[in-house]
mmCIF file of C-alpha atoms in Angstrom:
data_model
loop_
_atom_site.group_PDB
_atom_site.id
_atom_site.type_symbol
_atom_site.label_atom_id
_atom_site.label_comp_id
_atom_site.label_asym_id
_atom_site.label_seq_id
_atom_site.Cartn_x
_atom_site.Cartn_y
_atom_site.Cartn_z
ATOM 1 C CA MET A 1 13.306 -24.720 -7.214
ATOM 2 C CA ILE A 2 10.912 -24.867 -4.750
ATOM 3 C CA ALA A 3 11.524 -21.192 -4.892
ATOM 4 C CA VAL A 4 9.715 -21.121 -7.852
ATOM 5 C CA ILE A 5 6.823 -22.759 -5.709
ATOM 6 C CA VAL A 6 7.004 -20.285 -3.509
ATOM 7 C CA PHE A 7 7.358 -17.707 -5.300
ATOM 8 C CA TRP A 8 4.413 -18.263 -7.736
ATOM 9 C CA THR A 9 1.490 -19.278 -3.958
ATOM 10 C CA LEU A 10 2.650 -15.727 -2.720
ATOM 11 C CA ALA A 11 2.259 -13.883 -5.616
ATOM 12 C CA VAL A 12 -1.025 -15.498 -6.748
ATOM 13 C CA ILE A 13 -2.785 -15.135 -3.136
ATOM 14 C CA THR A 14 -1.813 -11.413 -3.914
ATOM 15 C CA VAL A 15 -2.838 -10.489 -6.815
ATOM 16 C CA LEU A 16 -5.922 -12.104 -5.638
ATOM 17 C CA SER A 17 -6.763 -10.397 -2.638
ATOM 18 C CA ALA A 18 -5.376 -7.338 -4.385
ATOM 19 C CA MET A 19 -8.032 -7.627 -7.260
ATOM 20 C CA ILE A 20 -10.724 -8.061 -4.135
ATOM 21 C CA THR A 21 -9.640 -4.723 -2.823
ATOM 22 C CA ALA A 22 -9.756 -3.849 -6.310
ATOM 23 C CA PHE A 23 -12.627 -4.382 -7.648
ATOM 24 C CA SER A 24 -15.333 -5.632 -5.178
ATOM 25 C CA ARG A 25 -18.647 -3.944 -4.867
ATOM 26 C CA ASN A 26 -19.051 -4.978 -0.822
ATOM 27 C CA ILE A 27 -16.421 -2.493 1.254
ATOM 28 C CA VAL A 28 -15.993 -4.870 3.906
ATOM 29 C CA TYR A 29 -14.612 -6.881 1.483
ATOM 30 C CA SER A 30 -12.644 -5.067 -0.192
ATOM 31 C CA ALA A 31 -10.669 -4.416 3.375
ATOM 32 C CA PHE A 32 -10.313 -7.910 4.223
ATOM 33 C CA ALA A 33 -8.996 -8.473 1.467
ATOM 34 C CA LEU A 34 -6.415 -5.750 1.733
ATOM 35 C CA LEU A 35 -5.357 -8.337 4.351
ATOM 36 C CA GLY A 36 -4.623 -10.749 2.061
ATOM 37 C CA SER A 37 -3.222 -8.262 -0.090
ATOM 38 C CA PHE A 38 -0.824 -7.137 2.807
ATOM 39 C CA ALA A 39 0.834 -10.630 4.203
ATOM 40 C CA GLY A 40 1.159 -12.101 0.179
ATOM 41 C CA VAL A 41 3.875 -8.940 0.337
ATOM 42 C CA ALA A 42 5.353 -10.087 3.504
ATOM 43 C CA GLY A 43 5.884 -13.264 2.097
ATOM 44 C CA ILE A 44 7.683 -12.309 -0.531
ATOM 45 C CA TYR A 45 9.094 -10.260 1.669
ATOM 46 C CA LEU A 46 10.837 -13.047 3.258
ATOM 47 C CA LEU A 47 11.232 -14.949 0.266
ATOM 48 C CA LEU A 48 14.101 -12.124 -0.680
ATOM 49 C CA GLY A 49 15.513 -12.974 2.773
ATOM 50 C CA ALA A 50 13.748 -8.834 4.479
ATOM 51 C CA ASP A 51 13.624 -10.250 8.217
ATOM 52 C CA PHE A 52 13.700 -7.268 9.158
ATOM 53 C CA LEU A 53 10.736 -5.642 6.829
ATOM 54 C CA PHE A 54 8.436 -9.079 7.172
ATOM 55 C CA ILE A 55 7.751 -8.252 11.180
ATOM 56 C CA ILE A 56 7.338 -4.114 10.300
ATOM 57 C CA GLN A 57 5.332 -5.063 7.524
ATOM 58 C CA ILE A 58 3.380 -7.214 9.585
ATOM 59 C CA PHE A 59 3.157 -4.770 12.470
ATOM 60 C CA ILE A 60 2.725 -1.536 10.747
ATOM 61 C CA TYR A 61 0.484 -2.215 8.108
ATOM 62 C CA ILE A 62 -1.214 -5.714 9.178
ATOM 63 C CA GLY A 63 -1.795 -4.428 12.963
ATOM 64 C CA GLY A 64 -2.212 -0.715 12.925
ATOM 65 C CA ILE A 65 -2.662 -0.043 9.000
ATOM 66 C CA LEU A 66 -5.232 -2.991 8.526
ATOM 67 C CA VAL A 67 -6.286 -2.121 11.708
ATOM 68 C CA VAL A 68 -7.144 1.765 11.264
ATOM 69 C CA THR A 69 -8.755 1.147 8.093
ATOM 70 C CA ILE A 70 -11.339 -1.490 9.865
ATOM 71 C CA PHE A 71 -12.438 0.390 11.741
ATOM 72 C CA ALA A 72 -12.500 3.793 9.841
ATOM 73 C CA VAL A 73 -14.770 1.722 7.327
ATOM 74 C CA MET A 74 -17.836 0.194 10.694
ATOM 75 C CA LEU A 75 -17.115 4.138 11.474
ATOM 76 C CA THR A 76 -18.725 5.235 8.090
ATOM 77 C CA GLN A 77 -20.420 2.914 6.639
ATOM 78 C CA GLY A 78 -24.293 2.433 6.978
ATOM 79 C CA VAL A 79 -24.878 -0.719 6.139
ATOM 80 C CA ALA A 80 -27.837 -0.163 4.053
ATOM 81 C CA ASP A 81 -26.368 2.415 1.423
ATOM 82 C CA MET A 82 -22.794 0.333 1.607
ATOM 83 C CA ASN A 83 -23.576 -1.102 -1.960
ATOM 84 C CA ILE A 84 -24.457 2.326 -3.215
ATOM 85 C CA SER A 85 -21.318 3.773 -1.995
ATOM 86 C CA ASN A 86 -18.365 1.688 -3.256
ATOM 87 C CA ARG A 87 -19.961 1.802 -6.857
ATOM 88 C CA ILE A 88 -18.108 1.933 -10.474
ATOM 89 C CA VAL A 89 -17.726 4.680 -12.479
ATOM 90 C CA GLY A 90 -15.518 6.106 -15.220
ATOM 91 C CA LEU A 91 -15.247 2.077 -16.776
ATOM 92 C CA ILE A 92 -13.633 1.808 -20.336
ATOM 93 C CA PRO A 93 -11.023 5.166 -20.086
ATOM 94 C CA ALA A 94 -9.849 4.400 -16.278
ATOM 95 C CA ALA A 95 -10.039 0.590 -18.120
ATOM 96 C CA LEU A 96 -7.783 2.395 -21.006
ATOM 97 C CA ILE A 97 -4.596 3.977 -18.716
ATOM 98 C CA ALA A 98 -4.599 1.234 -16.367
ATOM 99 C CA LEU A 99 -3.618 -0.962 -19.072
ATOM 100 C CA LEU A 100 -2.051 1.344 -20.571
ATOM 101 C CA ALA A 101 0.209 2.145 -17.428
ATOM 102 C CA GLY A 102 0.868 -1.648 -17.350
ATOM 103 C CA ALA A 103 2.142 -2.534 -20.567
ATOM 104 C CA VAL A 104 4.212 0.437 -21.128
ATOM 105 C CA MET A 105 6.042 -0.964 -17.659
ATOM 106 C CA LEU A 106 5.539 -4.000 -18.891
ATOM 107 C CA GLU A 107 7.323 -2.730 -21.539
ATOM 108 C CA ALA A 108 10.795 -1.535 -20.000
ATOM 109 C CA ILE A 109 10.903 -4.461 -17.589
ATOM 110 C CA LEU A 110 10.677 -7.299 -20.198
ATOM 111 C CA ARG A 111 12.990 -5.333 -22.568
ATOM 112 C CA THR A 112 15.843 -4.596 -19.763
ATOM 113 C CA PRO A 113 19.043 -6.828 -19.830
ATOM 114 C CA TRP A 114 18.391 -7.457 -15.608
ATOM 115 C CA PRO A 115 21.730 -9.445 -14.673
ATOM 116 C CA HIS A 116 21.635 -12.701 -13.153
ATOM 117 C CA PRO A 117 20.221 -12.642 -9.729
ATOM 118 C CA GLY A 118 23.915 -13.215 -7.400
ATOM 119 C CA THR A 119 24.199 -16.374 -5.320
ATOM 120 C CA ALA A 120 24.928 -14.168 -1.638
ATOM 121 C CA ALA A 121 23.703 -16.289 0.807
ATOM 122 C CA LEU A 122 20.567 -14.460 2.211
ATOM 123 C CA ASN A 123 22.014 -12.824 5.629
ATOM 124 C CA PRO A 124 19.684 -11.429 8.118
ATOM 125 C CA THR A 125 19.865 -7.505 7.529
ATOM 126 C CA THR A 126 19.026 -6.438 10.561
ATOM 127 C CA HIS A 127 22.387 -5.482 11.680
ATOM 128 C CA ALA A 128 22.975 -3.978 8.079
ATOM 129 C CA ILE A 129 20.108 -1.819 8.959
ATOM 130 C CA GLY A 130 20.069 -0.628 12.198
ATOM 131 C CA ASN A 131 23.798 0.850 11.011
ATOM 132 C CA ALA A 132 22.490 2.170 7.642
ATOM 133 C CA PHE A 133 20.000 3.703 10.230
ATOM 134 C CA LEU A 134 22.418 5.361 12.705
ATOM 135 C CA GLY A 135 25.495 5.617 10.326
ATOM 136 C CA PRO A 136 24.326 7.638 6.389
ATOM 137 C CA PHE A 137 20.478 7.383 7.290
ATOM 138 C CA LEU A 138 20.874 9.296 10.401
ATOM 139 C CA LEU A 139 18.761 12.920 9.235
ATOM 140 C CA PRO A 140 16.144 10.774 7.406
ATOM 141 C CA PHE A 141 15.667 8.093 10.780
ATOM 142 C CA GLU A 142 14.867 11.199 12.780
ATOM 143 C CA ILE A 143 12.484 12.649 10.141
ATOM 144 C CA ALA A 144 10.964 10.455 9.784
ATOM 145 C CA SER A 145 10.540 10.840 13.940
ATOM 146 C CA VAL A 146 9.802 14.032 13.522
ATOM 147 C CA VAL A 147 6.510 13.699 10.421
ATOM 148 C CA LEU A 148 5.494 10.602 13.575
ATOM 149 C CA LEU A 149 5.147 12.953 15.847
ATOM 150 C CA ALA A 150 3.561 15.875 13.368
ATOM 151 C CA ALA A 151 1.472 13.130 11.567
ATOM 152 C CA LEU A 152 0.349 11.524 15.334
ATOM 153 C CA ILE A 153 -0.632 15.365 16.398
ATOM 154 C CA GLY A 154 -2.271 15.662 13.553
ATOM 155 C CA ALA A 155 -4.279 13.128 13.326
ATOM 156 C CA ILE A 156 -5.626 14.594 17.165
ATOM 157 C CA VAL A 157 -6.097 17.640 16.402
ATOM 158 C CA ILE A 158 -8.383 17.430 13.690
ATOM 159 C CA SER A 159 -10.495 14.227 15.205
ATOM 160 C CA ARG A 160 -10.581 16.427 17.841
ATOM 161 C CA GLN A 161 -12.244 19.309 15.440
ATOM 162 C CA ALA A 162 -14.639 17.290 14.400
ATOM 163 C CA ALA A 163 -16.072 15.734 17.643
ATOM 164 C CA ARG A 164 -15.975 19.264 18.208
ATOM 165 C CA ALA A 165 -18.765 20.651 15.772
ATOM 166 C CA GLU A 166 -20.898 18.065 16.004
ATOM 167 C CA ALA A 167 -21.370 18.734 18.756
ATOM 168 C CA MET B 30 17.162 -18.157 -6.781
ATOM 169 C CA THR B 31 13.414 -16.663 -8.145
ATOM 170 C CA PRO B 32 14.885 -14.597 -10.655
ATOM 171 C CA LEU B 33 14.314 -10.063 -10.350
ATOM 172 C CA ASN B 34 11.848 -10.740 -13.179
ATOM 173 C CA TYR B 35 9.408 -12.154 -11.378
ATOM 174 C CA PHE B 36 9.630 -9.807 -8.356
ATOM 175 C CA VAL B 37 9.317 -6.728 -10.779
ATOM 176 C CA VAL B 38 6.184 -8.253 -12.790
ATOM 177 C CA LEU B 39 4.804 -9.245 -9.581
ATOM 178 C CA SER B 40 5.626 -5.603 -7.777
ATOM 179 C CA ALA B 41 3.638 -3.964 -12.395
ATOM 180 C CA VAL B 42 0.912 -6.505 -11.570
ATOM 181 C CA LEU B 43 -0.068 -4.556 -8.402
ATOM 182 C CA PHE B 44 0.221 -1.119 -9.115
ATOM 183 C CA VAL B 45 -1.488 -1.321 -11.850
ATOM 184 C CA ILE B 46 -4.568 -2.941 -9.845
ATOM 185 C CA GLY B 47 -4.097 0.008 -7.424
ATOM 186 C CA VAL B 48 -4.319 2.604 -10.406
ATOM 187 C CA ALA B 49 -6.967 1.334 -11.355
ATOM 188 C CA GLY B 50 -8.217 0.680 -7.642
ATOM 189 C CA VAL B 51 -8.481 3.949 -8.038
ATOM 190 C CA LEU B 52 -10.064 5.599 -11.487
ATOM 191 C CA LEU B 53 -13.056 2.596 -11.223
ATOM 192 C CA ARG B 54 -14.118 3.740 -7.450
ATOM 193 C CA ARG B 55 -15.842 6.596 -5.993
ATOM 194 C CA ASN B 56 -15.611 5.417 -2.411
ATOM 195 C CA VAL B 57 -12.654 7.268 -0.760
ATOM 196 C CA ILE B 58 -11.705 5.054 1.689
ATOM 197 C CA VAL B 59 -11.618 1.838 -0.767
ATOM 198 C CA MET B 60 -8.797 5.035 -2.697
ATOM 199 C CA PHE B 61 -7.551 4.973 -0.599
ATOM 200 C CA MET B 62 -6.942 1.170 0.496
ATOM 201 C CA SER B 63 -5.583 1.003 -3.755
ATOM 202 C CA ILE B 64 -3.162 4.018 -2.839
ATOM 203 C CA GLU B 65 -1.690 1.556 -0.031
ATOM 204 C CA LEU B 66 -1.674 -1.143 -2.876
ATOM 205 C CA MET B 67 0.149 0.650 -5.272
ATOM 206 C CA LEU B 68 2.748 1.596 -2.560
ATOM 207 C CA ASN B 69 2.874 -1.706 -1.078
ATOM 208 C CA ALA B 70 4.115 -2.536 -4.959
ATOM 209 C CA VAL B 71 7.107 0.590 -4.972
ATOM 210 C CA ASN B 72 8.172 -1.349 -1.658
ATOM 211 C CA LEU B 73 8.729 -4.714 -2.949
ATOM 212 C CA ALA B 74 10.479 -2.932 -6.209
ATOM 213 C CA PHE B 75 12.670 -1.398 -4.565
ATOM 214 C CA VAL B 76 13.046 -5.035 -1.610
ATOM 215 C CA ALA B 77 14.255 -6.553 -5.285
ATOM 216 C CA PHE B 78 16.078 -4.248 -6.474
ATOM 217 C CA GLY B 79 17.971 -4.113 -3.000
ATOM 218 C CA ARG B 80 18.176 -8.296 -2.804
ATOM 219 C CA GLN B 81 20.177 -7.823 -7.027
ATOM 220 C CA LEU B 82 21.998 -5.361 -5.785
ATOM 221 C CA GLY B 83 23.219 -6.810 -2.599
ATOM 222 C CA ASN B 84 22.581 -3.915 -0.276
ATOM 223 C CA ALA B 85 20.340 -3.004 2.529
ATOM 224 C CA GLU B 86 19.497 0.108 1.654
ATOM 225 C CA GLY B 87 17.084 -0.195 -0.916
ATOM 226 C CA GLN B 88 15.439 -2.079 2.470
ATOM 227 C CA VAL B 89 16.213 1.335 4.639
ATOM 228 C CA ILE B 90 14.396 2.525 1.633
ATOM 229 C CA VAL B 91 11.306 0.708 2.245
ATOM 230 C CA PHE B 92 11.274 1.601 6.313
ATOM 231 C CA PHE B 93 11.134 4.857 5.481
ATOM 232 C CA ALA B 94 8.619 4.395 2.757
ATOM 233 C CA ILE B 95 6.688 2.857 5.360
ATOM 234 C CA THR B 96 6.749 5.484 8.191
ATOM 235 C CA VAL B 97 5.007 8.408 5.632
ATOM 236 C CA ALA B 98 2.761 5.534 5.346
ATOM 237 C CA ALA B 99 1.340 4.928 9.098
ATOM 238 C CA ALA B 100 1.511 8.341 8.827
ATOM 239 C CA GLU B 101 -0.454 8.860 5.688
ATOM 240 C CA ALA B 102 -3.341 6.797 7.829
ATOM 241 C CA ALA B 103 -3.379 8.102 10.089
ATOM 242 C CA VAL B 104 -4.185 11.550 9.340
ATOM 243 C CA GLY B 105 -5.639 10.171 6.705
ATOM 244 C CA LEU B 106 -8.089 7.938 8.297
ATOM 245 C CA GLY B 107 -8.916 10.860 10.082
ATOM 246 C CA ILE B 108 -10.401 13.082 7.602
ATOM 247 C CA ILE B 109 -11.776 11.328 5.798
ATOM 248 C CA ILE B 110 -13.661 10.067 9.178
ATOM 249 C CA ALA B 111 -13.752 14.025 9.730
ATOM 250 C CA VAL B 112 -15.466 14.296 6.749
ATOM 251 C CA PHE B 113 -17.895 11.735 6.745
ATOM 252 C CA ARG B 114 -19.276 13.664 10.415
ATOM 253 C CA ASN B 115 -19.552 16.441 8.524
ATOM 254 C CA ARG B 116 -21.048 15.579 5.058
ATOM 255 C CA MET B 117 -22.613 11.954 5.702
ATOM 256 C CA THR B 118 -21.102 10.686 2.276
ATOM 257 C CA LEU B 119 -17.745 9.075 1.575
ATOM 258 C CA ASN B 120 -18.050 10.012 -2.529
ATOM 259 C CA ALA B 121 -15.356 11.418 -4.630
ATOM 260 C CA ASP B 122 -17.643 13.135 -6.588
ATOM 261 C CA GLU B 123 -19.514 14.651 -4.069
ATOM 262 C CA LEU B 124 -17.011 16.322 -1.863
ATOM 263 C CA LYS B 125 -16.213 19.322 -3.760
ATOM 264 C CA LEU B 126 -15.461 21.478 -0.718
ATOM 265 C CA LEU B 127 -12.002 22.800 -2.109
ATOM 266 C CA ARG B 128 -13.319 22.628 -6.171
ATOM 267 C CA TRP B 129 -13.245 26.467 -6.900
#
């Protein structure tokens, strides 16, 4: 019962923040509303017993991606043209496509006979995830580190070229 | 235990909000944020299904998705800032450098 109440609270926070992010006319509101959405999803991870991903979500999404996004917003947006550069266009076709996609997904979800949720206790999953990384998922794990290194170097190179062109 | 339905429907709702954001907005940073919303929605579905199946592999996949999302954020925002410096605009309709 308590789990259902917690779920609804987190779901309302997540969806409302996501709507502000996607539909607010002020891009600064959009960026900061992303915080509520990421935090709500983190809470739902905790509700699902994914303790490791809860921490990862807070570290990487809130501590990393969100901060970098806010930096980008602050670096690129002139306060004066904030509203002009963030307008909504093509409302009807876009809303139609989005609602169609949502209707198809809801139909699929509600028609599928999902198995009843297991009553397994919420054990910490960090141990199992660590074993998976050093066992069956060793190769993807190593490739992920290479991807991160490539992204790091790529981001630096892109920023450097822009700085040189400006100078 | 909360039924699996709830989590999957929440994931679908978040994904649709992300789709609407990408289609409606013309600011590339808002489109980027909407893509992050969609990634979060898919991760949520992965964790819910993994919980249902009772193993940790769904969470391992989500870890890799988060890794790629972090790389995407670093490179994507770097590109956005570089483009903004050169073109002084973030409107996706005006960024047609790569269009024939």
